[in-house]
Amino acid sequence: MAGAKEIRTKIASIKSTQKITKAMQMVAASKMRKAQDRMSASRPYAEKMLQVISHLANATPEYRHSFMAVERQRKRIGYIVVSSDRGLCGGLNSNLFRRLLAEIKEKRAAGIEPIFCTIGSKALGFFKRFGGDVKAQATQLGDKPHIEDLIGTVKVMLDAFEAGEIDAIYVASNEFVNTMTQRPVIRQLVPIVGGKRDNMPYHWDYIYEPDAHTVLDALLTRYIESLVYQAVVENGACEQSARMVAMKAASDNAGNLIGELQLVYNKARQAAITQELSEIVSGAAAV
Amino acid sequence: MAMTIHVDIVSAEGAIHSGTATMVYATAEMGEVGIAPRHTAFISRLRPGDVRVQNEQGEQEHFYVSGGMLEVQPSVVTVLADTAIRAHDLDEAAAIEAKRSAEEALAGHTAEFEYAKAQAELAEAVAQLRTIEKLRKLRGG
């Protein structure tokens, strides 16, 4: 009964794999809920800031910050690529990279060169393998990313923009549609989109301390950082939900495998018994 | 009933406080300010320090902010708090660190993006995922 024993050990090993994937699924589910909370908690800040910024832009039309300036001829574009730090989350990262690749191809055809900043070690690994002009990176943000960890990366990009090295900044990350669906998106960061000129019913303005320009500069940097932070947090929620789905699929697969192997095992066992019986019977007949 | 003003203290990582107050004190760029209801529209950077919110019962709540922005409109005060300590030098150092770590991590790699190679590998990954999906459907899993 050598075959049966082999199958038994196989079943045992798949069972222990299933235990691990189940545990990972449950951990991801609980982390996903927290990540979603963080995602919604970060929204009011950015919304409020956009309000203030569009008001400031309306109130001081003579001062245009370079981040809000009109489009300039695009020769180089910066991409901030947000990925996860860990794998085992289905096609999350490769879908994002594919989307990015299509975008780069399109831009290349138009004669625009891309440069990159990466957040998360998967993106770093991707560019390590395939090359690419990576200016800055941030990894190991953990489950609870902090804005401090992003300041440097964002600043590298903003400085390059102000120095005229790049003409626009985009952020590539996953959008959380629902638990089952994550969509890779590439959003424009700079020049700032949104904050349209609203028709103010009556004119009013702030008292500025110390002056409008300083206030606007400080606000814009923080606004852009908060958008990147949002992308990172949202990508975190995507990562957890993608991992949850992937691990659920893995556990189900392990269950199917165990079922099939159990059938094979039963057959092998039955065959062995039948064989033994027929041996005994034929042995008795020979006597 | 005393006149009140709505106060929101938010940071990029979440809301910190929301409620009504009769008076709000904060450390603005040019010195401490006290905001009463119907204050004229006002905007300023904040220095690291206390934001005090006084409610209708005359009790004060203290919030420490490490900087940020204060925006005042006649019926609403919004504190956009920083979660990190910000200074020009510190930001600069963070940027340099981000650059250096990228250089270190990517030592010996080419700056030219190898489009074809990347596409081939990604296509393979996607094909694998699709096959798994198909297998699952076949099994009715």
PDB file of N, CA, C and O in Angstrom, chain B residues 29-80:
ATOM      1  N   GLU B  29       0.904  82.226  12.821  1.00  0.00           N
ATOM      2  CA  GLU B  29       2.253  82.611  12.418  1.00  0.00           C
ATOM      3  C   GLU B  29       2.735  83.886  13.126  1.00  0.00           C
ATOM      4  O   GLU B  29       3.874  83.989  13.552  1.00  0.00           O
ATOM      5  N   MET B  30       1.857  84.870  13.246  1.00  0.00           N
ATOM      6  CA  MET B  30       2.265  86.167  13.787  1.00  0.00           C
ATOM      7  C   MET B  30       1.930  86.319  15.260  1.00  0.00           C
ATOM      8  O   MET B  30       2.040  87.416  15.805  1.00  0.00           O
ATOM      9  N   GLY B  31       1.492  85.255  15.900  1.00  0.00           N
ATOM     10  CA  GLY B  31       1.185  85.350  17.316  1.00  0.00           C
ATOM     11  C   GLY B  31      -0.123  84.665  17.629  1.00  0.00           C
ATOM     12  O   GLY B  31      -0.816  84.191  16.733  1.00  0.00           O
ATOM     13  N   GLU B  32      -0.443  84.599  18.908  1.00  0.00           N
ATOM     14  CA  GLU B  32      -1.647  83.881  19.313  1.00  0.00           C
ATOM     15  C   GLU B  32      -2.904  84.626  18.860  1.00  0.00           C
ATOM     16  O   GLU B  32      -2.972  85.854  18.961  1.00  0.00           O
ATOM     17  N   VAL B  33      -3.865  83.875  18.328  1.00  0.00           N
ATOM     18  CA  VAL B  33      -5.130  84.499  17.942  1.00  0.00           C
ATOM     19  C   VAL B  33      -6.280  83.851  18.696  1.00  0.00           C
ATOM     20  O   VAL B  33      -6.216  82.685  19.067  1.00  0.00           O
ATOM     21  N   GLY B  34      -7.299  84.658  18.959  1.00  0.00           N
ATOM     22  CA  GLY B  34      -8.523  84.147  19.564  1.00  0.00           C
ATOM     23  C   GLY B  34      -9.642  84.376  18.564  1.00  0.00           C
ATOM     24  O   GLY B  34      -9.780  85.471  18.027  1.00  0.00           O
ATOM     25  N   ILE B  35     -10.389  83.341  18.253  1.00  0.00           N
ATOM     26  CA  ILE B  35     -11.440  83.468  17.251  1.00  0.00           C
ATOM     27  C   ILE B  35     -12.785  83.367  17.952  1.00  0.00           C
ATOM     28  O   ILE B  35     -13.088  82.351  18.588  1.00  0.00           O
ATOM     29  N   ALA B  36     -13.588  84.395  17.838  1.00  0.00           N
ATOM     30  CA  ALA B  36     -14.940  84.373  18.392  1.00  0.00           C
ATOM     31  C   ALA B  36     -15.909  84.131  17.241  1.00  0.00           C
ATOM     32  O   ALA B  36     -15.553  84.319  16.081  1.00  0.00           O
ATOM     33  N   PRO B  37     -17.133  83.692  17.528  1.00  0.00           N
ATOM     34  CA  PRO B  37     -18.115  83.524  16.455  1.00  0.00           C
ATOM     35  C   PRO B  37     -18.268  84.820  15.657  1.00  0.00           C
ATOM     36  O   PRO B  37     -18.142  85.909  16.211  1.00  0.00           O
ATOM     37  N   ARG B  38     -18.558  84.700  14.380  1.00  0.00           N
ATOM     38  CA  ARG B  38     -18.698  85.824  13.444  1.00  0.00           C
ATOM     39  C   ARG B  38     -17.381  86.554  13.208  1.00  0.00           C
ATOM     40  O   ARG B  38     -17.385  87.724  12.842  1.00  0.00           O
ATOM     41  N   HIS B  39     -16.298  85.876  13.422  1.00  0.00           N
ATOM     42  CA  HIS B  39     -14.994  86.458  13.110  1.00  0.00           C
ATOM     43  C   HIS B  39     -14.939  86.657  11.596  1.00  0.00           C
ATOM     44  O   HIS B  39     -15.505  85.881  10.835  1.00  0.00           O
ATOM     45  N   THR B  40     -14.228  87.665  11.170  1.00  0.00           N
ATOM     46  CA  THR B  40     -14.109  87.870   9.728  1.00  0.00           C
ATOM     47  C   THR B  40     -13.231  86.769   9.113  1.00  0.00           C
ATOM     48  O   THR B  40     -12.463  86.115   9.827  1.00  0.00           O
ATOM     49  N   ALA B  41     -13.355  86.555   7.811  1.00  0.00           N
ATOM     50  CA  ALA B  41     -12.591  85.503   7.140  1.00  0.00           C
ATOM     51  C   ALA B  41     -11.095  85.751   7.307  1.00  0.00           C
ATOM     52  O   ALA B  41     -10.624  86.872   7.123  1.00  0.00           O
ATOM     53  N   PHE B  42     -10.396  84.707   7.655  1.00  0.00           N
ATOM     54  CA  PHE B  42      -9.003  84.855   8.045  1.00  0.00           C
ATOM     55  C   PHE B  42      -8.277  83.562   7.739  1.00  0.00           C
ATOM     56  O   PHE B  42      -8.841  82.483   7.901  1.00  0.00           O
ATOM     57  N   ILE B  43      -7.037  83.675   7.256  1.00  0.00           N
ATOM     58  CA  ILE B  43      -6.286  82.445   6.992  1.00  0.00           C
ATOM     59  C   ILE B  43      -4.836  82.657   7.376  1.00  0.00           C
ATOM     60  O   ILE B  43      -4.274  83.728   7.149  1.00  0.00           O
ATOM     61  N   SER B  44      -4.246  81.667   8.027  1.00  0.00           N
ATOM     62  CA  SER B  44      -2.872  81.820   8.479  1.00  0.00           C
ATOM     63  C   SER B  44      -2.220  80.460   8.635  1.00  0.00           C
ATOM     64  O   SER B  44      -2.892  79.444   8.776  1.00  0.00           O
ATOM     65  N   ARG B  45      -0.876  80.496   8.596  1.00  0.00           N
ATOM     66  CA  ARG B  45      -0.160  79.274   8.955  1.00  0.00           C
ATOM     67  C   ARG B  45      -0.136  79.170  10.465  1.00  0.00           C
ATOM     68  O   ARG B  45      -0.192  80.180  11.166  1.00  0.00           O
ATOM     69  N   LEU B  46      -0.033  77.942  10.964  1.00  0.00           N
ATOM     70  CA  LEU B  46       0.029  77.744  12.413  1.00  0.00           C
ATOM     71  C   LEU B  46       1.441  77.373  12.815  1.00  0.00           C
ATOM     72  O   LEU B  46       2.139  76.669  12.087  1.00  0.00           O
ATOM     73  N   ARG B  47       1.825  77.859  13.994  1.00  0.00           N
ATOM     74  CA  ARG B  47       3.085  77.400  14.567  1.00  0.00           C
ATOM     75  C   ARG B  47       2.792  76.176  15.419  1.00  0.00           C
ATOM     76  O   ARG B  47       1.663  75.996  15.871  1.00  0.00           O
ATOM     77  N   PRO B  48       3.812  75.337  15.649  1.00  0.00           N
ATOM     78  CA  PRO B  48       3.578  74.206  16.554  1.00  0.00           C
ATOM     79  C   PRO B  48       3.078  74.726  17.894  1.00  0.00           C
ATOM     80  O   PRO B  48       3.640  75.684  18.425  1.00  0.00           O
ATOM     81  N   GLY B  49       2.054  74.150  18.411  1.00  0.00           N
ATOM     82  CA  GLY B  49       1.539  74.604  19.705  1.00  0.00           C
ATOM     83  C   GLY B  49       0.124  74.122  19.950  1.00  0.00           C
ATOM     84  O   GLY B  49      -0.374  73.225  19.271  1.00  0.00           O
ATOM     85  N   ASP B  50      -0.487  74.742  20.905  1.00  0.00           N
ATOM     86  CA  ASP B  50      -1.802  74.361  21.382  1.00  0.00           C
ATOM     87  C   ASP B  50      -2.897  74.970  20.524  1.00  0.00           C
ATOM     88  O   ASP B  50      -2.796  76.117  20.120  1.00  0.00           O
ATOM     89  N   VAL B  51      -3.940  74.200  20.272  1.00  0.00           N
ATOM     90  CA  VAL B  51      -5.190  74.794  19.805  1.00  0.00           C
ATOM     91  C   VAL B  51      -6.192  74.537  20.922  1.00  0.00           C
ATOM     92  O   VAL B  51      -6.371  73.404  21.342  1.00  0.00           O
ATOM     93  N   ARG B  52      -6.782  75.616  21.440  1.00  0.00           N
ATOM     94  CA  ARG B  52      -7.734  75.445  22.541  1.00  0.00           C
ATOM     95  C   ARG B  52      -9.138  75.747  22.045  1.00  0.00           C
ATOM     96  O   ARG B  52      -9.373  76.746  21.387  1.00  0.00           O
ATOM     97  N   VAL B  53     -10.046  74.871  22.365  1.00  0.00           N
ATOM     98  CA  VAL B  53     -11.434  75.042  21.954  1.00  0.00           C
ATOM     99  C   VAL B  53     -12.286  75.170  23.213  1.00  0.00           C
ATOM    100  O   VAL B  53     -12.272  74.283  24.061  1.00  0.00           O
ATOM    101  N   GLN B  54     -12.993  76.287  23.338  1.00  0.00           N
ATOM    102  CA  GLN B  54     -13.797  76.513  24.546  1.00  0.00           C
ATOM    103  C   GLN B  54     -15.260  76.253  24.206  1.00  0.00           C
ATOM    104  O   GLN B  54     -15.808  76.859  23.293  1.00  0.00           O
ATOM    105  N   ASN B  55     -15.877  75.323  24.923  1.00  0.00           N
ATOM    106  CA  ASN B  55     -17.265  74.996  24.593  1.00  0.00           C
ATOM    107  C   ASN B  55     -18.251  75.836  25.406  1.00  0.00           C
ATOM    108  O   ASN B  55     -17.845  76.694  26.200  1.00  0.00           O
ATOM    109  N   GLU B  56     -19.546  75.569  25.206  1.00  0.00           N
ATOM    110  CA  GLU B  56     -20.579  76.417  25.833  1.00  0.00           C
ATOM    111  C   GLU B  56     -20.527  76.389  27.358  1.00  0.00           C
ATOM    112  O   GLU B  56     -20.969  77.325  28.017  1.00  0.00           O
ATOM    113  N   GLN B  57     -20.031  75.294  27.898  1.00  0.00           N
ATOM    114  CA  GLN B  57     -19.963  75.203  29.363  1.00  0.00           C
ATOM    115  C   GLN B  57     -18.714  75.912  29.902  1.00  0.00           C
ATOM    116  O   GLN B  57     -18.467  75.898  31.111  1.00  0.00           O
ATOM    117  N   GLY B  58     -17.966  76.500  29.029  1.00  0.00           N
ATOM    118  CA  GLY B  58     -16.774  77.212  29.463  1.00  0.00           C
ATOM    119  C   GLY B  58     -15.573  76.313  29.687  1.00  0.00           C
ATOM    120  O   GLY B  58     -14.531  76.749  30.164  1.00  0.00           O
ATOM    121  N   GLU B  59     -15.712  75.030  29.309  1.00  0.00           N
ATOM    122  CA  GLU B  59     -14.564  74.129  29.465  1.00  0.00           C
ATOM    123  C   GLU B  59     -13.675  74.233  28.232  1.00  0.00           C
ATOM    124  O   GLU B  59     -14.168  74.462  27.137  1.00  0.00           O
ATOM    125  N   GLN B  60     -12.386  74.064  28.453  1.00  0.00           N
ATOM    126  CA  GLN B  60     -11.465  74.142  27.322  1.00  0.00           C
ATOM    127  C   GLN B  60     -10.898  72.780  26.981  1.00  0.00           C
ATOM    128  O   GLN B  60     -10.531  72.020  27.856  1.00  0.00           O
ATOM    129  N   GLU B  61     -10.861  72.500  25.685  1.00  0.00           N
ATOM    130  CA  GLU B  61     -10.204  71.272  25.240  1.00  0.00           C
ATOM    131  C   GLU B  61      -8.916  71.668  24.537  1.00  0.00           C
ATOM    132  O   GLU B  61      -8.884  72.643  23.797  1.00  0.00           O
ATOM    133  N   HIS B  62      -7.858  70.919  24.791  1.00  0.00           N
ATOM    134  CA  HIS B  62      -6.570  71.250  24.203  1.00  0.00           C
ATOM    135  C   HIS B  62      -6.208  70.244  23.130  1.00  0.00           C
ATOM    136  O   HIS B  62      -6.394  69.055  23.314  1.00  0.00           O
ATOM    137  N   PHE B  63      -5.700  70.745  22.014  1.00  0.00           N
ATOM    138  CA  PHE B  63      -5.179  69.868  20.981  1.00  0.00           C
ATOM    139  C   PHE B  63      -3.809  70.378  20.602  1.00  0.00           C
ATOM    140  O   PHE B  63      -3.644  71.572  20.361  1.00  0.00           O
ATOM    141  N   TYR B  64      -2.849  69.468  20.554  1.00  0.00           N
ATOM    142  CA  TYR B  64      -1.522  69.893  20.138  1.00  0.00           C
ATOM    143  C   TYR B  64      -1.406  69.691  18.635  1.00  0.00           C
ATOM    144  O   TYR B  64      -1.721  68.627  18.121  1.00  0.00           O
ATOM    145  N   VAL B  65      -0.996  70.730  17.935  1.00  0.00           N
ATOM    146  CA  VAL B  65      -0.714  70.538  16.503  1.00  0.00           C
ATOM    147  C   VAL B  65       0.735  70.908  16.240  1.00  0.00           C
ATOM    148  O   VAL B  65       1.278  71.829  16.846  1.00  0.00           O
ATOM    149  N   SER B  66       1.360  70.175  15.338  1.00  0.00           N
ATOM    150  CA  SER B  66       2.777  70.445  15.060  1.00  0.00           C
ATOM    151  C   SER B  66       2.904  71.416  13.895  1.00  0.00           C
ATOM    152  O   SER B  66       3.945  71.520  13.264  1.00  0.00           O
ATOM    153  N   GLY B  67       1.846  72.126  13.594  1.00  0.00           N
ATOM    154  CA  GLY B  67       1.861  73.080  12.492  1.00  0.00           C
ATOM    155  C   GLY B  67       0.630  72.867  11.645  1.00  0.00           C
ATOM    156  O   GLY B  67      -0.180  71.988  11.938  1.00  0.00           O
ATOM    157  N   GLY B  68       0.493  73.660  10.606  1.00  0.00           N
ATOM    158  CA  GLY B  68      -0.660  73.488   9.736  1.00  0.00           C
ATOM    159  C   GLY B  68      -1.236  74.805   9.306  1.00  0.00           C
ATOM    160  O   GLY B  68      -0.529  75.816   9.264  1.00  0.00           O
ATOM    161  N   MET B  69      -2.510  74.793   8.969  1.00  0.00           N
ATOM    162  CA  MET B  69      -3.173  76.001   8.498  1.00  0.00           C
ATOM    163  C   MET B  69      -4.417  76.237   9.327  1.00  0.00           C
ATOM    164  O   MET B  69      -5.075  75.303   9.772  1.00  0.00           O
ATOM    165  N   LEU B  70      -4.729  77.510   9.504  1.00  0.00           N
ATOM    166  CA  LEU B  70      -5.959  77.881  10.200  1.00  0.00           C
ATOM    167  C   LEU B  70      -6.809  78.667   9.217  1.00  0.00           C
ATOM    168  O   LEU B  70      -6.363  79.649   8.640  1.00  0.00           O
ATOM    169  N   GLU B  71      -8.027  78.206   9.015  1.00  0.00           N
ATOM    170  CA  GLU B  71      -8.917  78.915   8.111  1.00  0.00           C
ATOM    171  C   GLU B  71     -10.163  79.303   8.882  1.00  0.00           C
ATOM    172  O   GLU B  71     -10.766  78.476   9.570  1.00  0.00           O
ATOM    173  N   VAL B  72     -10.520  80.578   8.817  1.00  0.00           N
ATOM    174  CA  VAL B  72     -11.669  81.060   9.579  1.00  0.00           C
ATOM    175  C   VAL B  72     -12.678  81.674   8.632  1.00  0.00           C
ATOM    176  O   VAL B  72     -12.329  82.479   7.770  1.00  0.00           O
ATOM    177  N   GLN B  73     -13.925  81.242   8.766  1.00  0.00           N
ATOM    178  CA  GLN B  73     -15.023  81.929   8.108  1.00  0.00           C
ATOM    179  C   GLN B  73     -16.024  82.258   9.200  1.00  0.00           C
ATOM    180  O   GLN B  73     -15.978  81.645  10.267  1.00  0.00           O
ATOM    181  N   PRO B  74     -16.949  83.210   8.982  1.00  0.00           N
ATOM    182  CA  PRO B  74     -17.779  83.704  10.070  1.00  0.00           C
ATOM    183  C   PRO B  74     -18.431  82.615  10.942  1.00  0.00           C
ATOM    184  O   PRO B  74     -18.577  82.795  12.142  1.00  0.00           O
ATOM    185  N   SER B  75     -18.789  81.467  10.339  1.00  0.00           N
ATOM    186  CA  SER B  75     -19.474  80.469  11.154  1.00  0.00           C
ATOM    187  C   SER B  75     -18.657  79.182  11.320  1.00  0.00           C
ATOM    188  O   SER B  75     -19.089  78.270  12.013  1.00  0.00           O
ATOM    189  N   VAL B  76     -17.509  79.097  10.664  1.00  0.00           N
ATOM    190  CA  VAL B  76     -16.712  77.861  10.720  1.00  0.00           C
ATOM    191  C   VAL B  76     -15.229  78.168  10.924  1.00  0.00           C
ATOM    192  O   VAL B  76     -14.687  79.070  10.276  1.00  0.00           O
ATOM    193  N   VAL B  77     -14.610  77.407  11.812  1.00  0.00           N
ATOM    194  CA  VAL B  77     -13.157  77.459  11.935  1.00  0.00           C
ATOM    195  C   VAL B  77     -12.631  76.096  11.509  1.00  0.00           C
ATOM    196  O   VAL B  77     -13.112  75.070  11.978  1.00  0.00           O
ATOM    197  N   THR B  78     -11.660  76.074  10.603  1.00  0.00           N
ATOM    198  CA  THR B  78     -11.071  74.797  10.212  1.00  0.00           C
ATOM    199  C   THR B  78      -9.585  74.820  10.497  1.00  0.00           C
ATOM    200  O   THR B  78      -8.885  75.745  10.077  1.00  0.00           O
ATOM    201  N   VAL B  79      -9.126  73.834  11.231  1.00  0.00           N
ATOM    202  CA  VAL B  79      -7.690  73.692  11.460  1.00  0.00           C
ATOM    203  C   VAL B  79      -7.224  72.516  10.623  1.00  0.00           C
ATOM    204  O   VAL B  79      -7.672  71.393  10.817  1.00  0.00           O
ATOM    205  N   LEU B  80      -6.368  72.801   9.637  1.00  0.00           N
ATOM    206  CA  LEU B  80      -5.795  71.732   8.826  1.00  0.00           C
ATOM    207  C   LEU B  80      -4.453  71.394   9.461  1.00  0.00           C
ATOM    208  O   LEU B  80      -3.450  72.049   9.195  1.00  0.00           O
TER     209      LEU B  80
END
